[in-house]
XYZ file of C-alpha atoms in Angstrom:
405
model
C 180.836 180.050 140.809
C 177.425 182.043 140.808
C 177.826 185.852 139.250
C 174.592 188.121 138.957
C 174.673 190.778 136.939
C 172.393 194.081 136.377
C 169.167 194.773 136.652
C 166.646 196.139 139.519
C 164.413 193.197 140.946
C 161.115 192.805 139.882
C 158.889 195.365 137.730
C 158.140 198.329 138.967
C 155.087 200.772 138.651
C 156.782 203.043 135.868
C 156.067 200.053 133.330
C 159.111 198.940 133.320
C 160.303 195.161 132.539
C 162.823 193.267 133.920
C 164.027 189.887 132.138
C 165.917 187.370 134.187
C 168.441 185.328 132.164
C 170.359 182.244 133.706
C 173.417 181.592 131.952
C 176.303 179.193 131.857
C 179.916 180.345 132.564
C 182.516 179.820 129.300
C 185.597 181.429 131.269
C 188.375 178.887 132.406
C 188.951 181.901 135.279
C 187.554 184.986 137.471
C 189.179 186.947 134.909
C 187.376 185.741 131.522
C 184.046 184.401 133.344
C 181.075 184.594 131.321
C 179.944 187.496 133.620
C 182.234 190.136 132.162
C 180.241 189.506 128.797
C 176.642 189.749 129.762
C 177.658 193.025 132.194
C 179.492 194.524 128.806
C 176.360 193.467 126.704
C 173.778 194.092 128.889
C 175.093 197.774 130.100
C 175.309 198.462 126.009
C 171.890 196.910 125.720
C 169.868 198.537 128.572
C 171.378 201.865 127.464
C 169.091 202.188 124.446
C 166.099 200.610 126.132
C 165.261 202.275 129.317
C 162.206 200.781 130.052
C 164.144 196.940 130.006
C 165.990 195.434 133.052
C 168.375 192.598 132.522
C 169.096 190.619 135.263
C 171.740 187.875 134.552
C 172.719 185.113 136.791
C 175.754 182.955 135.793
C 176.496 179.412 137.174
C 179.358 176.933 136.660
C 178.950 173.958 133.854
C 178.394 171.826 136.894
C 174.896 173.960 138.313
C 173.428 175.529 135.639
C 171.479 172.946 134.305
C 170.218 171.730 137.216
C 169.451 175.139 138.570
C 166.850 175.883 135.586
C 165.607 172.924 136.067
C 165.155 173.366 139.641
C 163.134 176.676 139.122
C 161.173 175.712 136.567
C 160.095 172.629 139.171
C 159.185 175.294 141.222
C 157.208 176.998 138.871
C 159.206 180.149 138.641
C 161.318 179.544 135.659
C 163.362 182.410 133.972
C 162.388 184.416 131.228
C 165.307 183.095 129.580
C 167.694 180.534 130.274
C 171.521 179.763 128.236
C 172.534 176.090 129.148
C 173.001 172.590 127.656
C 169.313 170.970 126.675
C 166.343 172.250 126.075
C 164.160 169.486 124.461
C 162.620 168.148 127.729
C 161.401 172.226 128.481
C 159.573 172.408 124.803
C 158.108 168.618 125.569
C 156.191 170.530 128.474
C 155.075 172.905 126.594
C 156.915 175.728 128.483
C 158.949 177.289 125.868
C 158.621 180.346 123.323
C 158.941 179.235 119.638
C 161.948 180.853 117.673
C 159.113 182.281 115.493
C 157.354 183.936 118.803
C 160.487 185.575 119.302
C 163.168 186.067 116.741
C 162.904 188.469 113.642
C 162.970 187.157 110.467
C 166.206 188.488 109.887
C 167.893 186.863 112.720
C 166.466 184.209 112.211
C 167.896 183.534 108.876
C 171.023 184.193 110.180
C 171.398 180.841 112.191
C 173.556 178.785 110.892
C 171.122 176.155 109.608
C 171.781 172.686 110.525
C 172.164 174.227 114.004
C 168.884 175.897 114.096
C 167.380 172.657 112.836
C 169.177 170.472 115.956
C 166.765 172.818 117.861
C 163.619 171.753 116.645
C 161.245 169.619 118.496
C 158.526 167.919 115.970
C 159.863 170.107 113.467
C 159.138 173.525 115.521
C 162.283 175.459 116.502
C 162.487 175.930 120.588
C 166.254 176.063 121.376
C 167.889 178.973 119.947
C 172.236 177.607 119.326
C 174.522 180.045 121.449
C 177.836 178.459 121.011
C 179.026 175.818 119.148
C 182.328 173.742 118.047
C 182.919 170.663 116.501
C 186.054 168.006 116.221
C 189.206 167.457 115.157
C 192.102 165.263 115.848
C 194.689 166.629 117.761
C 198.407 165.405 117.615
C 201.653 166.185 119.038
C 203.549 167.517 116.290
C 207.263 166.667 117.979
C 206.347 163.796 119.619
C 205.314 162.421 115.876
C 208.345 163.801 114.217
C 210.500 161.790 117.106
C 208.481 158.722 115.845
C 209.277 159.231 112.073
C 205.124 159.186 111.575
C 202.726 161.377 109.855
C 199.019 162.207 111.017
C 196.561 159.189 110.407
C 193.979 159.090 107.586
C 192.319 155.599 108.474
C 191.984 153.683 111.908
C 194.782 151.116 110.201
C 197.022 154.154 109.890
C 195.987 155.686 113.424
C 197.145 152.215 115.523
C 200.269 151.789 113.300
C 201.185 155.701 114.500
C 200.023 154.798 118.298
C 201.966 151.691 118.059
C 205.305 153.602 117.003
C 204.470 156.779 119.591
C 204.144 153.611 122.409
C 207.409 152.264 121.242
C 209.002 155.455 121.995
C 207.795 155.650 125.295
C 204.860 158.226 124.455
C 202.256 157.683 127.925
C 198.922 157.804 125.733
C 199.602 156.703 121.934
C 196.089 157.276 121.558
C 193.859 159.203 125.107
C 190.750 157.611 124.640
C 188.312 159.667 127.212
C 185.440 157.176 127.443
C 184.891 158.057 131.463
C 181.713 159.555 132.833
C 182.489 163.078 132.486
C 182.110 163.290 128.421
C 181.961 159.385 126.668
C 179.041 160.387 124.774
C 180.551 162.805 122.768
C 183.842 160.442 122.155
C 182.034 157.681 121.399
C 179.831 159.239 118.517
C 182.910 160.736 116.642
C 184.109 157.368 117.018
C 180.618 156.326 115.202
C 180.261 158.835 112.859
C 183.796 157.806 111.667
C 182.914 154.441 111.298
C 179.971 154.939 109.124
C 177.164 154.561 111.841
C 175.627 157.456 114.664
C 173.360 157.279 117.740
C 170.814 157.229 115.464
C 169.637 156.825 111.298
C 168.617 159.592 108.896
C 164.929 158.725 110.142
C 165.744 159.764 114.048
C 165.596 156.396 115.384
C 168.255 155.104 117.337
C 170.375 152.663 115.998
C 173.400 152.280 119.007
C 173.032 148.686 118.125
C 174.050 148.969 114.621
C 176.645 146.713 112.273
C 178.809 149.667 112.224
C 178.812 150.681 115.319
C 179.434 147.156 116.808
C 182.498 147.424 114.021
C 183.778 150.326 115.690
C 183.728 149.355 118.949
C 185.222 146.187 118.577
C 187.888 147.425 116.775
C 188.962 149.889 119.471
C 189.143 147.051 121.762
C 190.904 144.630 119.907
C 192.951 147.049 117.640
C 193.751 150.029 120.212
C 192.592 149.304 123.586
C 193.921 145.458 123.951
C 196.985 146.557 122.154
C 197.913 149.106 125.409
C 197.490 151.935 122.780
C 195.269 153.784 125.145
C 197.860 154.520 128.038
C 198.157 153.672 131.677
C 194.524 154.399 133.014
C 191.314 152.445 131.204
C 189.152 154.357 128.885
C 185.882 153.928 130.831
C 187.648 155.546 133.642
C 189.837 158.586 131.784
C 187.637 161.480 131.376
C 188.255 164.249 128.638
C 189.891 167.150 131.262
C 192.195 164.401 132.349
C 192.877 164.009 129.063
C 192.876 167.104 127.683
C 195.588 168.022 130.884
C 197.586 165.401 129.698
C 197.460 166.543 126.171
C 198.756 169.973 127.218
C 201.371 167.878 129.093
C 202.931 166.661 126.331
C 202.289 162.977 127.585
C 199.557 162.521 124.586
C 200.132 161.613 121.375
C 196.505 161.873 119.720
C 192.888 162.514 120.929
C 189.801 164.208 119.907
C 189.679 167.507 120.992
C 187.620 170.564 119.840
C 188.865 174.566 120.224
C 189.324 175.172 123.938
C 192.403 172.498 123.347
C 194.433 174.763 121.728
C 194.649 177.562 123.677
C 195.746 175.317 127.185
C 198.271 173.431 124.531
C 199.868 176.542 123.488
C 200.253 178.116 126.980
C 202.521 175.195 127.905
C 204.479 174.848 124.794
C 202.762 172.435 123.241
C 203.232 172.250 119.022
C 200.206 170.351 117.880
C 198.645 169.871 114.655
C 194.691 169.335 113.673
C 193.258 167.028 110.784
C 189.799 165.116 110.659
C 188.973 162.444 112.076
C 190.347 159.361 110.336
C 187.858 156.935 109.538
C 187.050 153.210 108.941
C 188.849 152.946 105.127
C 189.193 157.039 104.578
C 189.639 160.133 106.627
C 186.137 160.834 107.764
C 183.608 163.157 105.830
C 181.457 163.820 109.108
C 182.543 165.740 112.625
C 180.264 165.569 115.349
C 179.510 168.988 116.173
C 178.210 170.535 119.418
C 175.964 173.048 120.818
C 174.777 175.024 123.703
C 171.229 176.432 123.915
C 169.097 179.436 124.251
C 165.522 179.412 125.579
C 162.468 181.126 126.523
C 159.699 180.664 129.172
C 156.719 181.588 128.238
C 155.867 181.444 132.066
C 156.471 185.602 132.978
C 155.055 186.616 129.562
C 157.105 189.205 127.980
C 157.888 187.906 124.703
C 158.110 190.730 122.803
C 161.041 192.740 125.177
C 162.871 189.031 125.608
C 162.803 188.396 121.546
C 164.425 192.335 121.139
C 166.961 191.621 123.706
C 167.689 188.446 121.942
C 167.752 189.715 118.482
C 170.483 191.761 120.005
C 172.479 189.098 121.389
C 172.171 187.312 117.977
C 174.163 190.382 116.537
C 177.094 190.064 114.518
C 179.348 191.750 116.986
C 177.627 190.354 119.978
C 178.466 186.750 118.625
C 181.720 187.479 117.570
C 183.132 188.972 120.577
C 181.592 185.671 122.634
C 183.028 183.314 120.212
C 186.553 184.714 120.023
C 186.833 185.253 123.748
C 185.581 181.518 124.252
C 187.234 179.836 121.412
C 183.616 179.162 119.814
C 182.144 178.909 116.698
C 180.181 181.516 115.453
C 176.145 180.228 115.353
C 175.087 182.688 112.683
C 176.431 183.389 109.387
C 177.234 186.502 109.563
C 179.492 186.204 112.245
C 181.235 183.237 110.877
C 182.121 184.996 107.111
C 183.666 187.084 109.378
C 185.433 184.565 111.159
C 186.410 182.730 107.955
C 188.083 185.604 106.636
C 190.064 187.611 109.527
C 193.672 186.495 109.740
C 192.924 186.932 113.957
C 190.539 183.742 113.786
C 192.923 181.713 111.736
C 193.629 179.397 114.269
C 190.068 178.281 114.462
C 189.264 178.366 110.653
C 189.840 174.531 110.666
C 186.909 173.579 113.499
C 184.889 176.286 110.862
C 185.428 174.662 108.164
C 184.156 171.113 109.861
C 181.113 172.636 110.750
C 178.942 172.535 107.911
C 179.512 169.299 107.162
C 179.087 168.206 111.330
C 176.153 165.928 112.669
C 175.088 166.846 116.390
C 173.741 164.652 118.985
C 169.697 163.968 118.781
C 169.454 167.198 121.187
C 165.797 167.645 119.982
C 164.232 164.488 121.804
C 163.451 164.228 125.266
C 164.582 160.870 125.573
C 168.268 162.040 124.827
C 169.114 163.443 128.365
C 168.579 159.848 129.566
C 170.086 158.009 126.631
C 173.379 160.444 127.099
C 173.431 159.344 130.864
C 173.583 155.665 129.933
C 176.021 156.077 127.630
C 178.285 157.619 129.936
C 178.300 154.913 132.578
C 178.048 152.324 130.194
C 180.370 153.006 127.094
C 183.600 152.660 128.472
C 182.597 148.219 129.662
C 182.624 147.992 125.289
C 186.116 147.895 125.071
C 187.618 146.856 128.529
C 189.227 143.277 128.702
C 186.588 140.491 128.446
C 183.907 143.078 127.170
C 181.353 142.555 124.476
C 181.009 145.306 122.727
C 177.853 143.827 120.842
C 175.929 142.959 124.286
C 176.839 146.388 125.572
C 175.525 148.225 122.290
C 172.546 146.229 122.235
C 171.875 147.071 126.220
C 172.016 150.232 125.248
C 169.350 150.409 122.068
C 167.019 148.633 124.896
C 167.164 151.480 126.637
C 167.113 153.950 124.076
C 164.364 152.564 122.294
C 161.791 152.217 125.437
C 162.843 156.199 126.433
C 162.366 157.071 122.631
C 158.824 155.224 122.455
C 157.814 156.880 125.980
C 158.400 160.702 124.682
């Protein structure tokens, strides 16, 4: 789907300045596409400042990135674009700094180990527009049919998916290490095993003691015991799962906000608690985030760091986190959150967040590493895998992108 919004073409002779803005779509439907929200911000926006245009297209999740990236090939980039990475832009020395743009006061505002997962070489490029982090879903009848309470260690969690198999439950445990999101599963998987994609320095440690640990454990301990369900983690991706989930065919799985809302429209009673972890429920969540950028190709800093100072507004990033079923990237807007009885339902995935650890977003080599990952993961745990060979494949291939940037 491809929406685009406002705006009058190119300057004109009056001095006027238009600002083109590519954006990624958030709406499940025509009726809550991301579209409605730039026109309703834009419109408010372009009221008070005549002299700025704001042309807005929106793509799907499955073009946008590859549409920015495709124009700024061309050498015709947007002033601004909204999408998923941003590190391989500020590499090429085509982005804005937060600091060339933002005011002080906005800038402040950013929640701050999100603003810091947008720094390249310690400089801040990509601006956070939506985030969310991780919790553990469950099914809370399909556990009270099994006489089981939510898991607080992996011992715990295949003792549960053992009983919910035993009572005919499809997926004990949906384990979504397919192509379509195994990076993200597999690092709350590390995380709660003590280990990450990489160590506090930034190197990449896939290849790591405790990430071996974790691995093999999922495929002896879950995986080999048919805790998974019927189809094989490296092929189950996380809408399949998520579908399944709403369902009722799932007893557990990782899931972060959007979950809740498809759950609840088909009857679904669930329950949320953190991740469990190795020997303890785990401290960390992996959190997530979406980006906002600037080109400095078309010049116009000082209109597109107004018009984003605006955007970074309380009520601006309110309204696009409660329509979505985001987090809040500033502070502002999430006291608010935290607070209003309206939000309660997504208090929990707040609460995770300052305590979350994101994906190394800020190097260049990620994109690549991410890719690999997702083919590659889900061979760790299938029958006759090695979950130490495939790790170690892996950190080759990290390591050589990570010495190349």
């Amino acid at each position: 789907m491809t929406a685009v919004l406002g705006g009058c073409g190119l300057s004109g002779g009056s001095g006027e300045v238009t600002l083109r803005l590519v954006a990624a779509d958030y709406g499940d439907s025509a009726a809550n596409g991301s579209g409605k929200y730039w026109a309703k911000l834009v419109a408010e926006y372009e009221a008070g400042h005549p002299d700025v245009k704001v042309d807005v297209s929106v793509y799907s999740w499955n073009d946008v990135d590859r549409k920015v990236e495709e124009m700024a090939d061309a050498g015709r980039p947007p002033d601004m674009a909204q999408i998923g990475a941003y590190a391989d832009y500020a590499a090429k020395g085509l982005l804005y700094t937060a600091d060339d743009l933002l005011s002080i006061t906005t800038q402040a505002d950013l929640v701050s180990q999100l603003a810091s997962a947008g720094q390249v070489n310690n400089v801040q490029y990509g601006m956070p527009f939506a985030s969310s982090t991780r919790l553990m879903f469950y099914n809370k009848t399909l556990f009270a049919r099994a006489g089981i309470t939510p898991p607080k260690t992996w011992g715990e969690l295949a003792s549960d998916a053992a009983a919910l198999k035993a009572d005919g439950v499809k997926y004990p445990y949906a384990l979504p290490l397919g192509p379509e999101e195994a990076q993200a599963e597999s690092m709350q998987w590390m995380l709660s095993g003590g280990g990450g994609y990489t160590d506090q320095l930034g190197t990449y440690q896939i290849d790591s003691t405790q990430n071996i640990d974790t691995f093999t454990w999922l495929k002896d301990d879950l995986v080999g015991k048919g805790l998974t369900g019927p189809v094989a983690p490296g092929k189950l991706n996380r809408a399949t799962a998520f579908a399944a989930f709403a369902d009722g065919q799932v007893g557990m799985l990782n899931g972060h906000p959007s979950l809740m809302k498809s759950a609840a429209a088909k009857g679904v009673k669930f329950g949320m608690v953190p991740m469990p972890g190795a020997q303890a429920q785990s401290k960390v969540a992996m959190g997530v985030a979406d980006w906002m950028m600037a080109f400095k190709k078309n010049g116009h800093a000082e209109q597109v760091g107004d018009f984003l100072d605006f955007v970074y507004s309380k009520k601006n990033v309110l309204a696009f986190s409660r329509e979505y079923d985001l987090l809040p990237v500033t502070n502002s807007a999430s006291e608010v959150m935290g607070g209003a009885k309206r939000d309660a339902d997504l208090k929990p995935f707040l609460t995770e967040l300052p305590l979350s650890e994101l994906p190394p977003v800020g190097k260049t080599s990620w994109a690549d590493v991410s890719a690999d990952v997702k083919k590659e993961i889900g061979q760790a745990v299938a029958p006759g895998g090695d979950p130490a060979s495939i790790l170690s494949r892996l950190q080759t291939t990290a390591s050589t992108a990570q010495n190349a940037e």
